[in-house]
Structures are given as C-alpha cells and as structure tokens.
Tab-separated table of C-alpha atoms in Angstrom:
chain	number	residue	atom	x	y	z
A	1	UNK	CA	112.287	137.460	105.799
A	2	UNK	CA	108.649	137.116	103.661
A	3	UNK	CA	108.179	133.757	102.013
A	4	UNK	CA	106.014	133.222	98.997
A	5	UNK	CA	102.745	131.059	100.199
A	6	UNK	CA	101.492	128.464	97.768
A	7	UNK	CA	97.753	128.174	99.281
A	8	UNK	CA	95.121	130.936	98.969
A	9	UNK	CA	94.035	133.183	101.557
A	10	UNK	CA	90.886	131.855	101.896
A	11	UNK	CA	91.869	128.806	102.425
A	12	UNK	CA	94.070	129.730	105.446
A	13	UNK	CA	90.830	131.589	106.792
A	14	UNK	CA	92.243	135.156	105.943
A	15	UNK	CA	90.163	137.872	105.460
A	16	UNK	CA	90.741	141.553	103.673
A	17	UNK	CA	89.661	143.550	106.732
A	18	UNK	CA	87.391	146.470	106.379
A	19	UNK	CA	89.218	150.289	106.209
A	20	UNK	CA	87.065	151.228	109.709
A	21	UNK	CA	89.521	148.075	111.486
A	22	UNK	CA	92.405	148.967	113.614
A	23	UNK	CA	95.940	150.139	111.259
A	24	UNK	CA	99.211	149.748	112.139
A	25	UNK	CA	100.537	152.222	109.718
A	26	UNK	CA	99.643	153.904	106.414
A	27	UNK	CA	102.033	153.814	103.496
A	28	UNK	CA	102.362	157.026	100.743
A	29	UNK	CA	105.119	157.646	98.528
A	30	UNK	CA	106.208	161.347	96.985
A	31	UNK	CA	104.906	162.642	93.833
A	32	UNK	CA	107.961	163.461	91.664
A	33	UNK	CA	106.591	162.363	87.791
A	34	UNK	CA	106.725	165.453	85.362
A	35	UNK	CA	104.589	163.916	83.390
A	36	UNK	CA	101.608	163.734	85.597
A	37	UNK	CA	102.373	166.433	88.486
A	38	UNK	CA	102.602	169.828	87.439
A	39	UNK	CA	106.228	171.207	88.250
A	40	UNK	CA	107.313	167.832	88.649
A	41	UNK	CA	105.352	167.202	91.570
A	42	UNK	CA	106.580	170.562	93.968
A	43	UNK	CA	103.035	171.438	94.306
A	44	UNK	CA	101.578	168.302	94.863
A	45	UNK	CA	104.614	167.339	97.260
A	46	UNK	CA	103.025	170.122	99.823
A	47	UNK	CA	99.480	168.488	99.459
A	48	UNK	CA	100.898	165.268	100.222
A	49	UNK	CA	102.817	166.365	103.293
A	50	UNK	CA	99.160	168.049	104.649
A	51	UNK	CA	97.473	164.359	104.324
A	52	UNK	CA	100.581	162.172	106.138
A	53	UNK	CA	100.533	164.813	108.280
A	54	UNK	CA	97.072	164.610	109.375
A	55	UNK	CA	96.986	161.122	108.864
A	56	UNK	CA	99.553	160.892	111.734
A	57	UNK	CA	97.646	162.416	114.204
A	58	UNK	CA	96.419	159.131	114.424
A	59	UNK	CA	98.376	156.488	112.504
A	60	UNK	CA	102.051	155.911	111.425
A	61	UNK	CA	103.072	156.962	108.827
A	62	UNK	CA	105.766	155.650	105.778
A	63	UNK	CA	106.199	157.657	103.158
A	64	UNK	CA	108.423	156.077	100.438
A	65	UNK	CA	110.741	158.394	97.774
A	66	UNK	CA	112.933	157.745	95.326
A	67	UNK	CA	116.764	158.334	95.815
A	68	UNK	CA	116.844	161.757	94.374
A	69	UNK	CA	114.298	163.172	96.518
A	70	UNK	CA	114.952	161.757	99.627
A	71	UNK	CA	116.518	164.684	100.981
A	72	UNK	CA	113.913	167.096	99.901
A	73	UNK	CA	110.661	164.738	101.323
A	74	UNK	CA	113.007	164.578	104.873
A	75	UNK	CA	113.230	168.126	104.978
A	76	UNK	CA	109.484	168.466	104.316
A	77	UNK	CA	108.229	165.971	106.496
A	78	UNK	CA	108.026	166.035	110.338
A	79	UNK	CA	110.021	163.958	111.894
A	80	UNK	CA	107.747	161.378	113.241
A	81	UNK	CA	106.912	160.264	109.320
A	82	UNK	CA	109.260	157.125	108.372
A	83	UNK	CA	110.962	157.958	104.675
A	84	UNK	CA	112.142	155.122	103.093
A	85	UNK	CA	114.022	154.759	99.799
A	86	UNK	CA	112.452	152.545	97.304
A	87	UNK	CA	112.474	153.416	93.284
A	88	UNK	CA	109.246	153.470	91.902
A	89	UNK	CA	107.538	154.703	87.946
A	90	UNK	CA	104.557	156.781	90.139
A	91	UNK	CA	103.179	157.381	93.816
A	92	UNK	CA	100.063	155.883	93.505
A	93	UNK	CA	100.309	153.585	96.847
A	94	UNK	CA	96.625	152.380	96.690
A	95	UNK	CA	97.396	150.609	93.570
A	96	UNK	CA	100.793	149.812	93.506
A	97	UNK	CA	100.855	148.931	97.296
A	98	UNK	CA	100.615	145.809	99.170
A	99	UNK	CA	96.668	144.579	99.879
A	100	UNK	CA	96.741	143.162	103.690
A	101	UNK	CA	94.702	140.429	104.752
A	102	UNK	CA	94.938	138.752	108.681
A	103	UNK	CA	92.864	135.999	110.613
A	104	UNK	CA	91.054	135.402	113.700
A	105	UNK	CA	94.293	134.753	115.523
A	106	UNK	CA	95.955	137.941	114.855
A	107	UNK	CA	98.540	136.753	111.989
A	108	UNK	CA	98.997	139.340	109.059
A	109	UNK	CA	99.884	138.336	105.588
A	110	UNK	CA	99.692	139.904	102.100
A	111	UNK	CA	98.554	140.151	98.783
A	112	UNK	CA	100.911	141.439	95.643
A	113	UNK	CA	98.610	141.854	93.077
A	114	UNK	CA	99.993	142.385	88.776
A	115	UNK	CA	100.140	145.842	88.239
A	116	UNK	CA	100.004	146.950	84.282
A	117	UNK	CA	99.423	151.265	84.671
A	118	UNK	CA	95.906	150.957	84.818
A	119	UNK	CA	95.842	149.199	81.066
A	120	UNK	CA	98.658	147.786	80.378
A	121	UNK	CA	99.258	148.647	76.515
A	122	UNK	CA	95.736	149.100	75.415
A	123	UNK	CA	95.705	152.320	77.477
A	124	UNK	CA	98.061	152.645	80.170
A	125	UNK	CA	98.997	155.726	81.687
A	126	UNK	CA	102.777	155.294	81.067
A	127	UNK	CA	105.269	152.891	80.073
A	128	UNK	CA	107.387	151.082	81.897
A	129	UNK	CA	105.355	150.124	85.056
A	130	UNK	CA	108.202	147.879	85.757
A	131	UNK	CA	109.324	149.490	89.290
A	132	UNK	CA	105.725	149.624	90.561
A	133	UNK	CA	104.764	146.228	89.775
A	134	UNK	CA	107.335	144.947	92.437
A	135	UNK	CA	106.609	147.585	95.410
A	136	UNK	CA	104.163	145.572	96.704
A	137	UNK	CA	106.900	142.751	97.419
A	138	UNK	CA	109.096	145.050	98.492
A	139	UNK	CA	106.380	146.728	101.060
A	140	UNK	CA	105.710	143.371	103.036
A	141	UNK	CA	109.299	142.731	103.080
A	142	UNK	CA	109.610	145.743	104.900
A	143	UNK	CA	106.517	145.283	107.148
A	144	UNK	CA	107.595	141.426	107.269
A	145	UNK	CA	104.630	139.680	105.834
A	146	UNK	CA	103.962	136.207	103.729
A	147	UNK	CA	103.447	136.945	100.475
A	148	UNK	CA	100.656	135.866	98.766
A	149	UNK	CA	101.208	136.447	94.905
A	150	UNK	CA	97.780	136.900	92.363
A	151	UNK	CA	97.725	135.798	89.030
A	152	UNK	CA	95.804	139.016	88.774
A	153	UNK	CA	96.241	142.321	87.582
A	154	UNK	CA	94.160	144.066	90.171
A	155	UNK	CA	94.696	147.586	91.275
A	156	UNK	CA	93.888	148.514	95.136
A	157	UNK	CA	91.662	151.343	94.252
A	158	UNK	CA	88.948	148.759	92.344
A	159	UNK	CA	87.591	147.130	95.506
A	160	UNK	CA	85.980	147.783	98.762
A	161	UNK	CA	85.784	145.392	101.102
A	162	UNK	CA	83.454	146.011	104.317
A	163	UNK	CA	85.430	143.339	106.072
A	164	UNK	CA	82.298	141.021	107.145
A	165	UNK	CA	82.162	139.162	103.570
A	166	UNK	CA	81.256	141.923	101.019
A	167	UNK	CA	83.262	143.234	98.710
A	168	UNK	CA	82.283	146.215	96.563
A	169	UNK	CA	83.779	146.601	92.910
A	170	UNK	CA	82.626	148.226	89.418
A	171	UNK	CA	82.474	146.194	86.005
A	172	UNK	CA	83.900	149.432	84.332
A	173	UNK	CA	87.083	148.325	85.507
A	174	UNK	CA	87.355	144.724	86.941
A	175	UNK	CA	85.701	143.629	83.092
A	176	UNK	CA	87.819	146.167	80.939
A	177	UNK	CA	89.473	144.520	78.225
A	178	UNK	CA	92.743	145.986	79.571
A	179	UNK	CA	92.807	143.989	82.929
A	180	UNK	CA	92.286	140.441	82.453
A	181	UNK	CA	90.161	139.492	79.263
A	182	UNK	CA	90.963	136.122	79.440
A	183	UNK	CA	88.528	135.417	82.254
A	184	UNK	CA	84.906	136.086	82.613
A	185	UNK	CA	82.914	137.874	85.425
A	186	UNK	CA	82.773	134.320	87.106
A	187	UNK	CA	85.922	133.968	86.992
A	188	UNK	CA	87.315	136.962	88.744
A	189	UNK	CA	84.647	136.896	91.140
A	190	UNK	CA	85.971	133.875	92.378
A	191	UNK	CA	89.791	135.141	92.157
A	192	UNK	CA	88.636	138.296	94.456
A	193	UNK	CA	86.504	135.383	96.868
A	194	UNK	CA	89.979	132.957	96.798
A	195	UNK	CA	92.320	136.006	97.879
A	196	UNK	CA	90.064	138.119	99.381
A	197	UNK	CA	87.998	135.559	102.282
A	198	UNK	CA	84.659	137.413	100.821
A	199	UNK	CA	81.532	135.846	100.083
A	200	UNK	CA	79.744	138.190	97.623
A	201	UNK	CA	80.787	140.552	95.157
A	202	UNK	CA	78.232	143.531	94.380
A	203	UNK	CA	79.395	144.943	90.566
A	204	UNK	CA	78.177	148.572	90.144
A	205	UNK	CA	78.250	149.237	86.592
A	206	UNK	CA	80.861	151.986	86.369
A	207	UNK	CA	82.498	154.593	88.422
A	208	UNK	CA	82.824	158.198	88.293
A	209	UNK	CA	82.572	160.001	84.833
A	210	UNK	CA	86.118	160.929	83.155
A	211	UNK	CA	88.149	158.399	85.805
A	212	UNK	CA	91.404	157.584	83.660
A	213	UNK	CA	91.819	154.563	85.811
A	214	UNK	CA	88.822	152.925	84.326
A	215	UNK	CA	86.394	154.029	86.699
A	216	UNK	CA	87.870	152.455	90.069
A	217	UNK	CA	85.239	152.038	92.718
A	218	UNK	CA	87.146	153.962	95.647
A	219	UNK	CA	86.540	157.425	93.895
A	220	UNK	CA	82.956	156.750	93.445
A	221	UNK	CA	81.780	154.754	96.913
A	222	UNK	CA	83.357	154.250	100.141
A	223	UNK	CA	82.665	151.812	102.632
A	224	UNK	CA	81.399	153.755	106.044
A	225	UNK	CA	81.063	150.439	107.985
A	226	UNK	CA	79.572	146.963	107.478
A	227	UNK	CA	75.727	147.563	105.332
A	228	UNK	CA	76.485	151.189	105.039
A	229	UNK	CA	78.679	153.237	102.069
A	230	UNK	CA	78.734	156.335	100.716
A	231	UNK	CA	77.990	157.361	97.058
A	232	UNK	CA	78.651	160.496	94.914
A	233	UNK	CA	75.754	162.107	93.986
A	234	UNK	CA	74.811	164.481	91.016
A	235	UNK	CA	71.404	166.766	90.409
A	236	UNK	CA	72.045	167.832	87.609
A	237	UNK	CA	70.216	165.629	84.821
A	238	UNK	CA	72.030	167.244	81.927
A	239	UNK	CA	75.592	165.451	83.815
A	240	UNK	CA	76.931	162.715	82.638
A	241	UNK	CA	77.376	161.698	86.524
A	242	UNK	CA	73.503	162.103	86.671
A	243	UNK	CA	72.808	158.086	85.390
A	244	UNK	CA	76.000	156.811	86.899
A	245	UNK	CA	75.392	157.523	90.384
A	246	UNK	CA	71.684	156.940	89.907
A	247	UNK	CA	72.393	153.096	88.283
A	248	UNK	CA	74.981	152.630	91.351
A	249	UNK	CA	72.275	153.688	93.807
A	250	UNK	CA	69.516	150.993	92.025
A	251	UNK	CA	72.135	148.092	92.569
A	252	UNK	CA	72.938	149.460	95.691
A	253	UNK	CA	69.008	149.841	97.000
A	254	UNK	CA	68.438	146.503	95.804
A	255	UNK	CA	71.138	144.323	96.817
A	256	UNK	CA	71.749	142.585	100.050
A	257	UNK	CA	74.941	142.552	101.891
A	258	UNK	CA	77.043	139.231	102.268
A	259	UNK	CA	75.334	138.945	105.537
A	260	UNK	CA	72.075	139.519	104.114
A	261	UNK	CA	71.801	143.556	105.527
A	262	UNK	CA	70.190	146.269	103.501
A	263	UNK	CA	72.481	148.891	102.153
A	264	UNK	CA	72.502	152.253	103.668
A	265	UNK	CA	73.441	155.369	100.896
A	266	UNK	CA	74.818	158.398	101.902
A	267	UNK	CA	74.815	160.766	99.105
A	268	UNK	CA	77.836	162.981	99.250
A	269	UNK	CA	77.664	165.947	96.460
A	270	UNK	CA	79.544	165.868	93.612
A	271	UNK	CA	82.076	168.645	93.407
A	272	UNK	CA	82.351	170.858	90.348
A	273	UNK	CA	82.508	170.222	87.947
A	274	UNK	CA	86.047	170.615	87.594
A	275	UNK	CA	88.377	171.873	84.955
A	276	UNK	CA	92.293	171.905	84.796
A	277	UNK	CA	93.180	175.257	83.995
A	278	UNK	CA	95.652	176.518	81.565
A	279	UNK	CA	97.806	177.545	84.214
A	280	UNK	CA	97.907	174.025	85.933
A	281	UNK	CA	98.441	172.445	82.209
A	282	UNK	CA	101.393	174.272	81.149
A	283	UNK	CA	103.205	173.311	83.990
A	284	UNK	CA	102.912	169.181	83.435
A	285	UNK	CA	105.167	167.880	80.543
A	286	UNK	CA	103.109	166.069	77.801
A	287	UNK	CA	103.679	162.319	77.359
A	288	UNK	CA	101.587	160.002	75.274
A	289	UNK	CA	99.498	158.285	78.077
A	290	UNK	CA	98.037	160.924	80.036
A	291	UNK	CA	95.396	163.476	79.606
A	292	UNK	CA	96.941	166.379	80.870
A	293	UNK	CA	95.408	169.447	78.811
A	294	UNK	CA	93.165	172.937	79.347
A	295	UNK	CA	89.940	171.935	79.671
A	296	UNK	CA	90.213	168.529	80.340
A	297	UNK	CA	87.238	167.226	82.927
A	298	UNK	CA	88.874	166.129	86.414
A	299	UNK	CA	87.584	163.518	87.971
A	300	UNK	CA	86.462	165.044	91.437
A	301	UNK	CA	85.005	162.983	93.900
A	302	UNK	CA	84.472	163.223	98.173
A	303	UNK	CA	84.098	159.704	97.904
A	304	UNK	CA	88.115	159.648	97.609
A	305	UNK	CA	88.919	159.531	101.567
A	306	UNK	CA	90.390	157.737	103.935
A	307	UNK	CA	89.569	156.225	107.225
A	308	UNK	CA	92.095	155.790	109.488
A	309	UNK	CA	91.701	154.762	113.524
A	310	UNK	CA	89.056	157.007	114.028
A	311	UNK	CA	89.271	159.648	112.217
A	312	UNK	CA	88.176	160.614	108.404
A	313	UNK	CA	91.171	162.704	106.367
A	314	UNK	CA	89.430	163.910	103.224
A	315	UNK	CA	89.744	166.170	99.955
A	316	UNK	CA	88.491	169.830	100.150
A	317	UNK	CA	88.230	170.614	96.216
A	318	UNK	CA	84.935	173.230	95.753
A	319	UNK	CA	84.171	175.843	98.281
A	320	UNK	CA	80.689	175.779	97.219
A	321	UNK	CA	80.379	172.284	98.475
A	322	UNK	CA	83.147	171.280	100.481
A	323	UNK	CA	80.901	172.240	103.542
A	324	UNK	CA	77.984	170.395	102.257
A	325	UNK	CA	80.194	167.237	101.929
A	326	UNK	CA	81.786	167.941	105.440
A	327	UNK	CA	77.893	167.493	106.735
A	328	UNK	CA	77.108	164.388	104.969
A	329	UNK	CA	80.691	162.865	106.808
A	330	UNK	CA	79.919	164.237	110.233
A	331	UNK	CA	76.202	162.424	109.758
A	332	UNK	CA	78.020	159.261	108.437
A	333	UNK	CA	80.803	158.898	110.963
A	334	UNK	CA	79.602	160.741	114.257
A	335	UNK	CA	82.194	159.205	116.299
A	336	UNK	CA	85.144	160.232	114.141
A	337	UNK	CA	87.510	162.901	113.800
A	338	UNK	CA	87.216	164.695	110.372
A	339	UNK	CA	90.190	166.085	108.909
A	340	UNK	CA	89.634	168.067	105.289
A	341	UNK	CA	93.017	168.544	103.358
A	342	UNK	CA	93.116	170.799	100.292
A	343	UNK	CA	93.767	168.453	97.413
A	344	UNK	CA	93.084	169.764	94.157
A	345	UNK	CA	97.001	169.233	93.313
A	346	UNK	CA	96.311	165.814	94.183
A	347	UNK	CA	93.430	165.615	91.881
A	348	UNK	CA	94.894	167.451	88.973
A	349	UNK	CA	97.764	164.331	88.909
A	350	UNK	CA	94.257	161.900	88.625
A	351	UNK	CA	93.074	160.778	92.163
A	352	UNK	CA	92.695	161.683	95.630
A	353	UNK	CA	93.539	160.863	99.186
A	354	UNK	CA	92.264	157.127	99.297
A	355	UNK	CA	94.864	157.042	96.226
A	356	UNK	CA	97.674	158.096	97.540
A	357	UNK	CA	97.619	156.122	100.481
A	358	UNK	CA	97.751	152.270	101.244
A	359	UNK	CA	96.612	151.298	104.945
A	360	UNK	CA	98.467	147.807	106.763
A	361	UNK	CA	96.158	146.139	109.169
A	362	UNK	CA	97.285	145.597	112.780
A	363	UNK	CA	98.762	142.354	113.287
C-alpha cells in the first residue's frame, strides 16, 4: 500500500529522471468525452490504439477506461496492453497522471500534483475535474509508490526535465493567473526545485500559438538528451509562431544548462497550419469550455512525441512535412527507433502523443 510522505523529494535526494532513462511502463487512458472527441471519441479511440501499440514494441503498456468502455478498449487492444478500470472527466494522462521521481539507489516514488482543467474557473476546459484530480493517487497505488502530494496545481505537460538538473518550462503557463497566482516566479521555481531534485529552471516565454492549455512546454520543445532539445520552428514571418519560436530559440542560445552545457536546437518544422474542418466540428458536441468550431486554428506541433526505451513514437499530421520532420528526428536520435503514428484525431481533441501518455521510471 502507498503512504503519503511528509518530506520533499529533494530532500530525500530524488530526482525527476529525464524521458531518454529506462521505463517500466507507459500509462494512457481511452478517449470517450463527446465534448472534446468527435463521435465521442470512436475516431480518436483507433489513433490511440496505433500509439500503445507502437509504444509496446518496446515498453508496457496500461491503458486505463472507464467502466462503460472497458469492453470496447479490450476488444480493440492487443492483448499484451494492461486495461484497467478507473473513472476519470478526460484521457489526458500527461497531465492528470502521476509525475515519477527515483534515487541513486534504485527506489521509485511519486508526485500527485493539483489538477484544475488547465484553469480552473477562469478558463478551464470543463467542469468538474473532480475524477482527474485523484488519478494520480490512484496510479501509484497501482504501480505501488510513496506518494508525494504538491501544494501545486501543475500539469505534466508544463515541464521538461533533462534529468541532470535542468528543467525546462514556459511562463505562458507556469505564471498564468489560472494556476497559482498567489505565488511569484520565485516561488514556483523553488516548488518545481523542492519536488523536482533540479537545480535551474530555464522559462521560455510562451509555447505554441493557439495551445488551449496555456501554452504547455511539451508541445513546443522536447528534451532529446541532457544540453540538447528540440524546438518548433516557423518561416513564415507573417505567423504568429514566427516570434514565438524565434524568442524560445534567443533564451535557448543564450542560456546555460544546470551543468553549465550550451544548448543544442533542433528545429523541427511547424506543420500546417492546421484547421478543423466542418466535417470534424459537427461531429464534437458543444460545451462551454472548449473551442471546438470550423475554422478554429489547431495547435500542431512535432515537438508532441514521446521517447520511450529507445525508440521515438511520434505524430504524422501534414504530408508536406511529416517527412521533413521525420529527418530532423533521425538526425536528433540516430540510435533510436522512429515510429510515426497518424494523429490528427488526437490533435483535433487538443494535444498529441506526449499528451496522451504518462511514462513510470524503472525502479
């Protein structure tokens, strides 16, 4: 059974390891929401089953589903991917999930962060977030873990940790009024250093362009390895991703790592842009928190992948630059097997692989 710990991670000497470490498992959980997937998720649920699937070429997989659907995800999955029944408001494991930290000795513990829909009531997504809030809990009592609980509200997606002391993050989102305004910069900086075990925090100043979740960091950079990331780039100055990427890349070119490395960028293009369709719209039910219309800008990013033992699984969303991307990948992780999943039905519901998926550390 998990027990609650009173101390802070970092003062047990635990760490947030980096994605490239070795994983145990990866944890998902099945789109079903009417409000957010089209069809109440049937066409995402397909897209999903492609990235557990090639996710477990590798790595276990858990996929988690709410009672009514548990038959259908079973049927769907292969047989090798656990399904476990756990109620939940939406399947957005990166955020709702558990954040796993471990130590030089091989012990595993983790982090339950406060989860408010990505803005609580200033702009949520929905209301109530009640069921998500406690998944985390509920995921290390499963993977039997101590439980280390944040006075935080923190989503996964919002930080990037390279494992050796640096921790990526965007002020878009960690500063938003929505999140925690009654602490400064300094403040959660040394929240993220307390739970985390990192030693420096480098804030780019927003994320990608139309992100509903504030602009989380994860679907505009992704840590390749220790003093390396990559970054979604735009050419086109008339963009508004033109100055965001360019303002990440200044902080970026001009910090130093937590152990004092220069930063290596590789620019992966930025697909698109992309619009829902009317086609895709008519088929999600409106609800008051969501922008779900004809027209509406999606928030498309490479960046949005996930490493996994070895191998890369990410989005294929433009066929005029899905190749392109593919390159910029091969150059960035030579020694790794690349996996590109179809995702757009993942993207129309507002994220992308690294989203949808919540990696536990080996112990």
């Amino acid at each position: 059974m998990s027990k609650t710990i009173d101390r802070l991670p970092q003062d047990d000497n635990f760490r947030m390891p980096g994605e490239h470490e070795p994983q145990s498992e990866v944890w998902m959980a099945w789109p079903t929401r009417s409000d957010n997937w089209r069809y109440s998720g049937k066409p995402a649920q397909k897209a999903f089953v492609d990235v557990a699937v090639a996710i477990a070429k590798k790595t276990p997989v858990v996929m988690l589903v709410n009672d009514a659907q548990f038959a259908n995800a079973r049927a769907q999955l292969p047989a090798e991917i656990k399904v476990v029944e756990m109620s939940y408001n939406d399947c957005w494991m990166r955020d709702i999930g558990a954040t796993y930290v471990i130590n030089e000795n091989g012990d595993r513990r983790g982090i339950s962060w406060q989860f408010n829909a990505w803005g609580g009531l200033i702009d949520g997504l929905y209301f109530p977030w009640d069921l998500d809030d406690v998944v985390a809990n509920k995921m290390l009592e499963l993977t039997q873990d101590d439980i280390y609980q944040a006075p935080l509200v923190l989503e996964g997606g919002s930080i990037h940790t390279d494992g050796e002391g640096t921790l990526y993050t965007t002020e878009e989102c960690l500063l938003h009024p929505s999140r925690n305004p009654e602490m400064s910069k300094g403040e959660i900086e040394q929240h993220l250093k307390n739970f985390l075990g990192i030693d420096k925090v480098i804030w780019l100043p927003r994320g990608l362009y139309n992100d509903e979740t504030n602009g989380h960091v994860d679907n505009i950079l992704h840590v390749v390895r220790p003093g390396e990331v990559a970054l979604t780039w735009c050419d086109d100055q008339n963009d508004p991703q033109y100055q965001i990427s360019r303002d990440a890349f200044d902080i970026l070119n001009t910090e130093k790592d937590a152990k004092g490395r220069a930063i290596t960028v590789h620019k992966l293009p930025m697909p698109g842009p992309l619009y829902m369709t009317e086609e895709e719209a008519a088929g999600i039910d409106h609800s008051e928190g969501m922008e779900r219309e004809a027209g509406e800008r999606l928030a498309a990013s490479y960046a949005n992948f996930l490493i996994s033992n070895g191998q890369v699984v990410y989005p294929l969303l433009d066929k005029d630059r899905d190749a392109e991307a593919r390159a910029v990948l091969e150059a960035a992780f030579p020694e790794h097997d690349l996996l590109g999943v179809n995702a757009r039905e993942i993207l129309l519901g507002g994220g992308n692989i690294h989203c949808i998926t919540q990696q536990v550390p080996v112990r």
